[in-house]
Coordinates of C-alpha atoms in Angstrom, one line a residue:
X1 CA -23.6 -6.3 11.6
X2 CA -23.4 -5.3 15.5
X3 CA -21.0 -3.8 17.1
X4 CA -18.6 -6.5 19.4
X5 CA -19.1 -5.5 23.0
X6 CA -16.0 -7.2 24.6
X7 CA -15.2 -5.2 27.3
X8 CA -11.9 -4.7 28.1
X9 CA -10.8 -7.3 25.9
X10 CA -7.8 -7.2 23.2
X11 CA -9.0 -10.3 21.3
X12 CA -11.8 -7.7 20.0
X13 CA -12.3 -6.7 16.2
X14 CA -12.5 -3.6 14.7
X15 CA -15.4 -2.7 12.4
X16 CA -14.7 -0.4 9.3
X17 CA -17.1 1.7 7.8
X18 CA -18.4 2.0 4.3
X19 CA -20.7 4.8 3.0
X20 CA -23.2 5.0 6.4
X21 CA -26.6 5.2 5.1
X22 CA -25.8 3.8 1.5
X23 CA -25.5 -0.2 2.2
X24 CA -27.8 -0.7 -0.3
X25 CA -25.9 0.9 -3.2
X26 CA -22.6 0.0 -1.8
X27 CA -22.2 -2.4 -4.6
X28 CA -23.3 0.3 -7.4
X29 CA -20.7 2.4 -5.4
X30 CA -17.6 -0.1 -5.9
X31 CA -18.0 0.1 -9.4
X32 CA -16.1 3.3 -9.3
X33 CA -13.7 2.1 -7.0
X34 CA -13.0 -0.8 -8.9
X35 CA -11.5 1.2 -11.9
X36 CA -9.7 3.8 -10.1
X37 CA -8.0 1.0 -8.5
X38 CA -7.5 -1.1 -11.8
X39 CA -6.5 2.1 -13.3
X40 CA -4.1 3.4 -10.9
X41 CA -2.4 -0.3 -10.5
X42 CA -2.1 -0.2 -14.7
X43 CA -0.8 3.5 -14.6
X44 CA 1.8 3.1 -12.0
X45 CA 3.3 -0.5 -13.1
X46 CA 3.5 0.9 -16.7
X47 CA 5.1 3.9 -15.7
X48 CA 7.8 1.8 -13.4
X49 CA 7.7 -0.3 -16.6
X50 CA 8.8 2.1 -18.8
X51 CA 11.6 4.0 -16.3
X52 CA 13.1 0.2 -16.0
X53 CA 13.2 -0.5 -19.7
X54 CA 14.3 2.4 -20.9
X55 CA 18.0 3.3 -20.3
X56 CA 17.1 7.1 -21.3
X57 CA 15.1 7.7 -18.4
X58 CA 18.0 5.9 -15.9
X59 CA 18.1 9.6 -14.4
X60 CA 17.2 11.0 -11.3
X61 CA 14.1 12.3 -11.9
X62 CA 12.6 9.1 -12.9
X63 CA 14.4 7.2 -10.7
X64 CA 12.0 9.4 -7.6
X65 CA 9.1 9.3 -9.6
X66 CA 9.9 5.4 -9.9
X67 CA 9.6 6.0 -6.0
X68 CA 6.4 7.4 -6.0
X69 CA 5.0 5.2 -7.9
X70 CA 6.2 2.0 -5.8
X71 CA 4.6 4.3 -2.8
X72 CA 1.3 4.7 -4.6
X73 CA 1.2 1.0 -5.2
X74 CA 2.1 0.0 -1.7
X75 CA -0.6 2.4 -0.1
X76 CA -3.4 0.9 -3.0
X77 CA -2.6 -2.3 -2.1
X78 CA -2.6 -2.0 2.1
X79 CA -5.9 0.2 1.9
X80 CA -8.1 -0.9 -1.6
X81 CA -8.6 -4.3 -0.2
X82 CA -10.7 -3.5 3.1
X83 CA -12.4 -1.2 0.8
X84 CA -13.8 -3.6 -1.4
X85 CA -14.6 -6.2 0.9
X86 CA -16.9 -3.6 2.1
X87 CA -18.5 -2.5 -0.4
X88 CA -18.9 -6.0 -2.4
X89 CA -18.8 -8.5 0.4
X90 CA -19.8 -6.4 3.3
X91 CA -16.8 -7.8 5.2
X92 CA -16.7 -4.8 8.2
X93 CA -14.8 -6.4 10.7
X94 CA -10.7 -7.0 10.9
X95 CA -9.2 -8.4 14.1
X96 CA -6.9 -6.5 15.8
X97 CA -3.5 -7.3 14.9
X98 CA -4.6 -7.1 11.0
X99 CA -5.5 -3.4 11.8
X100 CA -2.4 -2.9 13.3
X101 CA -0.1 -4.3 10.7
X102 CA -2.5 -2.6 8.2
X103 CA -2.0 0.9 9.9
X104 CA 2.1 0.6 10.1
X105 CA 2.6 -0.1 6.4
X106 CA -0.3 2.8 5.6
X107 CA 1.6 5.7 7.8
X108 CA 4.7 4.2 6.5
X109 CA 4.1 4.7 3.2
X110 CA 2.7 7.8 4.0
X111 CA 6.3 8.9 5.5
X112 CA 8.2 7.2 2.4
X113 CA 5.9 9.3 -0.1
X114 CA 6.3 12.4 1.6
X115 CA 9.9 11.7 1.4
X116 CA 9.9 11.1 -1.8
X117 CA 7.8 14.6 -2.8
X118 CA 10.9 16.1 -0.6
X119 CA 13.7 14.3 -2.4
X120 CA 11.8 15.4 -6.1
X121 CA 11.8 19.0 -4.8
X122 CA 15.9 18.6 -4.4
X123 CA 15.9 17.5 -7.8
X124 CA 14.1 20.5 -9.1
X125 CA 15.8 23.0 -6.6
X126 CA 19.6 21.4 -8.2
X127 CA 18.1 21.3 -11.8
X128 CA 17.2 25.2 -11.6
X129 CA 19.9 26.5 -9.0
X130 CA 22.4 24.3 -10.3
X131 CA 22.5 22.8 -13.6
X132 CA 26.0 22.6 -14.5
X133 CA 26.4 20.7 -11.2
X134 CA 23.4 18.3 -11.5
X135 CA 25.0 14.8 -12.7
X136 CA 27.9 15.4 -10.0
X137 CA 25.5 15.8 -6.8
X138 CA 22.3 13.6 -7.8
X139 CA 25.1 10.7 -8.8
X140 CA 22.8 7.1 -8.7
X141 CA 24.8 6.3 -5.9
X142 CA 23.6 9.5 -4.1
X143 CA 20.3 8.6 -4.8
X144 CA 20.4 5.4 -3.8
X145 CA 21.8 6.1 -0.5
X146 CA 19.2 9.0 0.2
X147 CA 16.7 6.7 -0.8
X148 CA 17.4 4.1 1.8
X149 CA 17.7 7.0 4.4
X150 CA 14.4 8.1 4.0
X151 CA 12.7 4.4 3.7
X152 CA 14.7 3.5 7.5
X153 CA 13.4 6.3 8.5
X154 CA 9.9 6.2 8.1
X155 CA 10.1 2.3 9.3
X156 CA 12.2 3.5 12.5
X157 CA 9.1 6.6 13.2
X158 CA 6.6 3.9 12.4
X159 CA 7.7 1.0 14.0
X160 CA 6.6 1.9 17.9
X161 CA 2.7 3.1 16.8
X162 CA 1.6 -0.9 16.9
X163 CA 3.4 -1.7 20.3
X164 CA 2.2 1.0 21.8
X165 CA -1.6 0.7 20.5
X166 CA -1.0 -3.3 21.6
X167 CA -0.7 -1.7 24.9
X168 CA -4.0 -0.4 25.6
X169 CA -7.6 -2.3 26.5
X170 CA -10.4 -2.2 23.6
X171 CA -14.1 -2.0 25.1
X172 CA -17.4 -1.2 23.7
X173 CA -18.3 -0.7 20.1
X174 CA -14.8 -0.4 18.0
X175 CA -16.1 1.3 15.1
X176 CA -13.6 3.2 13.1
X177 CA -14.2 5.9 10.8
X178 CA -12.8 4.8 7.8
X179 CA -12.9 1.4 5.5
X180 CA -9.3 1.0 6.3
X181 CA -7.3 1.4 9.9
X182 CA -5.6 4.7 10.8
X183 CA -3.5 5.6 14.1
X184 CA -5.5 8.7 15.1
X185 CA -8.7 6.7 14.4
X186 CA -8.2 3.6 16.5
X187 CA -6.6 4.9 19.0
X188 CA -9.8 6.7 20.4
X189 CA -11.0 3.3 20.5
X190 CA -8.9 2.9 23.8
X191 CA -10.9 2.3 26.9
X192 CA -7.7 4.1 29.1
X193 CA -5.8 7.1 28.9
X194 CA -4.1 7.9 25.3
X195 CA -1.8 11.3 26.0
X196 CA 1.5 9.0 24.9
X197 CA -0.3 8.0 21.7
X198 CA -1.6 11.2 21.2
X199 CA 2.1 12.8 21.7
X200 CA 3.8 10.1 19.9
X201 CA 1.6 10.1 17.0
X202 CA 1.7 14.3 16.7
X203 CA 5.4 14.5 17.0
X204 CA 6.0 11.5 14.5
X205 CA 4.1 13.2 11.9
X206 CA 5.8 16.7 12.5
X207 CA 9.0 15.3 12.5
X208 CA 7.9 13.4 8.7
X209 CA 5.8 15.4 7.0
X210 CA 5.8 18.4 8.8
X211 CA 9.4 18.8 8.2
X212 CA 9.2 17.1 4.5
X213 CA 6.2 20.1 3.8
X214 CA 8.8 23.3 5.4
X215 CA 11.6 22.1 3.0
X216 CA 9.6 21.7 0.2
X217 CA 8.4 25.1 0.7
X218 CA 11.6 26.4 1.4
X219 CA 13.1 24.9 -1.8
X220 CA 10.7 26.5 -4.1
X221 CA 11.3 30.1 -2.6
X222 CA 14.7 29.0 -3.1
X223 CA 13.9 28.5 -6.9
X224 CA 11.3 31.4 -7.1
X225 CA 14.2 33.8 -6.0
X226 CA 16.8 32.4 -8.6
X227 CA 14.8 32.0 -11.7
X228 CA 13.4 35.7 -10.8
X229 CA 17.1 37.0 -10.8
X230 CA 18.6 35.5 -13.4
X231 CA 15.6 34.7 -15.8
X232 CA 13.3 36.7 -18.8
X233 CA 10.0 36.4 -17.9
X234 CA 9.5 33.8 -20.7
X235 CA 12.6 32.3 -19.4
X236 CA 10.8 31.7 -16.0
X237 CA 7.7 30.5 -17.4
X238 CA 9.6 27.7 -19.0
X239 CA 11.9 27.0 -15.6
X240 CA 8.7 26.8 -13.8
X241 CA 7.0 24.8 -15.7
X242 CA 9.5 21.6 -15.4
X243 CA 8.0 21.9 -11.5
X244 CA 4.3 21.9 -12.5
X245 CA 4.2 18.1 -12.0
X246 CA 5.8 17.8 -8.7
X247 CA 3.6 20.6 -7.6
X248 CA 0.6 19.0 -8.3
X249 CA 1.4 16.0 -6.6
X250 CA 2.5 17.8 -3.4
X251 CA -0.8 19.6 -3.6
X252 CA -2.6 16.3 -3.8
X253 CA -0.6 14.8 -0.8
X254 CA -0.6 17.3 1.2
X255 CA -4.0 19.0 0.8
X256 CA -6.5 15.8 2.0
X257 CA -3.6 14.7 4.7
X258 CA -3.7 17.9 6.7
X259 CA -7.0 18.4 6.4
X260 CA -7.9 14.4 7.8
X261 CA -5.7 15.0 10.5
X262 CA -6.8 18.4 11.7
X263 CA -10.9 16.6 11.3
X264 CA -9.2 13.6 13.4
X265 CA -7.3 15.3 15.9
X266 CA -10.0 19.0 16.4
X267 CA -13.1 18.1 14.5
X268 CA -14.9 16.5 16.5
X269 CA -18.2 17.9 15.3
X270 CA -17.6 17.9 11.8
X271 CA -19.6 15.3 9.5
X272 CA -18.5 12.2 9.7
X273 CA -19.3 11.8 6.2
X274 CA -16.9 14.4 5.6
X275 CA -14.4 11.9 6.9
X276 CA -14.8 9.7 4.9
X277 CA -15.2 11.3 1.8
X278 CA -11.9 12.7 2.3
X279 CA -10.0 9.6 3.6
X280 CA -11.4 8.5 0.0
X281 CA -10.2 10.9 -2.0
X282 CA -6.9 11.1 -0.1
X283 CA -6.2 6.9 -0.8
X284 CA -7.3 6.9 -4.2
X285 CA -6.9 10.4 -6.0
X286 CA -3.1 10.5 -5.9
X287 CA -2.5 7.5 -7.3
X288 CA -4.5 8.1 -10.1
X289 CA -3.6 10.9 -11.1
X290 CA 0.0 10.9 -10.5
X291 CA 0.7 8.6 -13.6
X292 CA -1.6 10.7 -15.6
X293 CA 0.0 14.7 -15.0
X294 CA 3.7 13.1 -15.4
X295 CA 3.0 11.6 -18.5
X296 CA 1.3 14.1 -19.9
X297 CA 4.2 17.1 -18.8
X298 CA 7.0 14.6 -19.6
X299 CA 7.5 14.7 -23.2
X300 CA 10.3 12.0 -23.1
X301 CA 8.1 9.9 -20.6
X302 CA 4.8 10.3 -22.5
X303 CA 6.6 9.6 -25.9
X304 CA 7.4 6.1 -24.8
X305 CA 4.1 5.6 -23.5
X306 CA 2.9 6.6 -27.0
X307 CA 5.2 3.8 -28.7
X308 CA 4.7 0.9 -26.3
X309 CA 1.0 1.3 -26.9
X310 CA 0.9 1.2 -30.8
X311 CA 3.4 -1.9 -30.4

């Protein structure tokens, strides 16, 4: 399919990119993709499932991983489509306001999971730092409330990236990186002068994530330092472990999302098939593995699992 050459013009379409240099095996290669996405879909309802059915597990820590899994839906469900209709239907091409709306809900589920990863870290910093305190601060209406502050604000740091994309003139061949639309990525598709994007977009995601990451580090110091002072070695092991989960889901947020936006932003001679490997990996990893590491280090969680099954 060729590039659309409408200079200057804002009805133009985007084009997304599959595997370049596979088409012919772009079929084969949504086989895979198929079943992480069915997979991932079936992991997370059953785990939201499970948390909603189950007035045991009406506590805070399932309640935020409750979040993350309506997160990880959201972002399968705004980014798996385009991907599909790639690879099965070789549908490249989105108009411009699709790739807008598409971009807003992906960086604002972005922000909503990272503030969710943040909000699990609390949990873990009160458990361990404070446990005879821990029903009296994380109270569900607490939860609620911080809940809905985090969701406003990734809407409110969000919101502007469309209108001020909307702004600009699209020329030449608009052909974006990725099988999906991302702000860093269409942006360069500008024909004029992007410095308030490129500001915007930088400060929004230090302000989110950037911030979200610092706390997050600074509450497991925080729990390092206690469980060190006031813990047997075995004792540690065991207070440590209860954070194994969370860790490995930070690690898988964080990890592919710095790295795509330092390639993005600096690397502009790295592979593009680096890119997109790692945009991949980045959309559908997390979500399917989340469901997988907290059932497995959730004894409570992955017992119920166990007995809705054999029903």
């Amino acid at each position: 399919m060729s590039a659309v050459n409408d200079t200057k013009s804002n009805s133009a379409v985007f084009l997304l990119t599959g595997t370049p240099g596979q088409e012919d095996v772009h079929p084969w290669i949504s086989i895979p993709f198929c079943l992480m996405y069915a997979i991932s879909i079936v992991g997370n309802s059953v785990i939201l499932f499970i948390i909603k059915t189950d007035p045991n597990l009406h506590e805070p820590m399932y309640i935020f991983l409750s979040m993350l899994a309506i997160t990880d839906l959201g972002l399968l469900i705004a980014t798996i489509p385009t991907i599909l209709g790639i690879f099965l239907f070789n549908s490249r091409d989105i108009s411009l306001d699709a790739c807008f709306a598409q971009l807003f809900f992906i960086h604002s589920l972005q922000c909503m999971e990272s503030s969710v990863l943040l909000l699990m870290s609390f949990d873990r910093f009160i458990a361990i730092c404070n446990p005879l305190r821990y029903t009296s601060i994380l109270t569900p209406q607490r939860v609620a409330k911080m809940g809905l502050v985090f969701v406003l604000r990734s809407v409110a740091v969000v919101f502007p990236l469309p209108f001020l994309l909307k702004r600009y003139q699209y020329c030449g061949a608009n052909v974006l990186s990725h099988s999906y639309c991302l702000h860093q990525d269409v942006m360069k598709m500008a024909c004029s002068d992007i410095t308030v994007n490129n500001i915007y977009g930088l400060s929004a995601a230090i302000s989110t994530m950037g911030l979200d990451s610092l706390l997050i580090f600074l509450s497991y110091v925080m729990i390092i330092k206690t469980v060190l002072s006031v813990a047997s070695p075995m004792e540690c092991l065991t207070a440590l472990n209860t954070c194994v989960s969370h860790l490995c889901a930070v690690l898988l947020f964080y990890i592919p999302e710095i790295g795509l936006a330092l390639i993005h932003r600096f690397g502009n001679s790295s592979s593009h098939l680096l890119q997109i490997l790692l945009g991949y990996v980045y959309r559908l990893v997390p979500p399917l593995i989340h469901p997988i590491v907290y059932s497995v280090k959730s004894k409570h969680l992955r017992a119920r699992i166990i007995r809705v099954f054999i029903k």
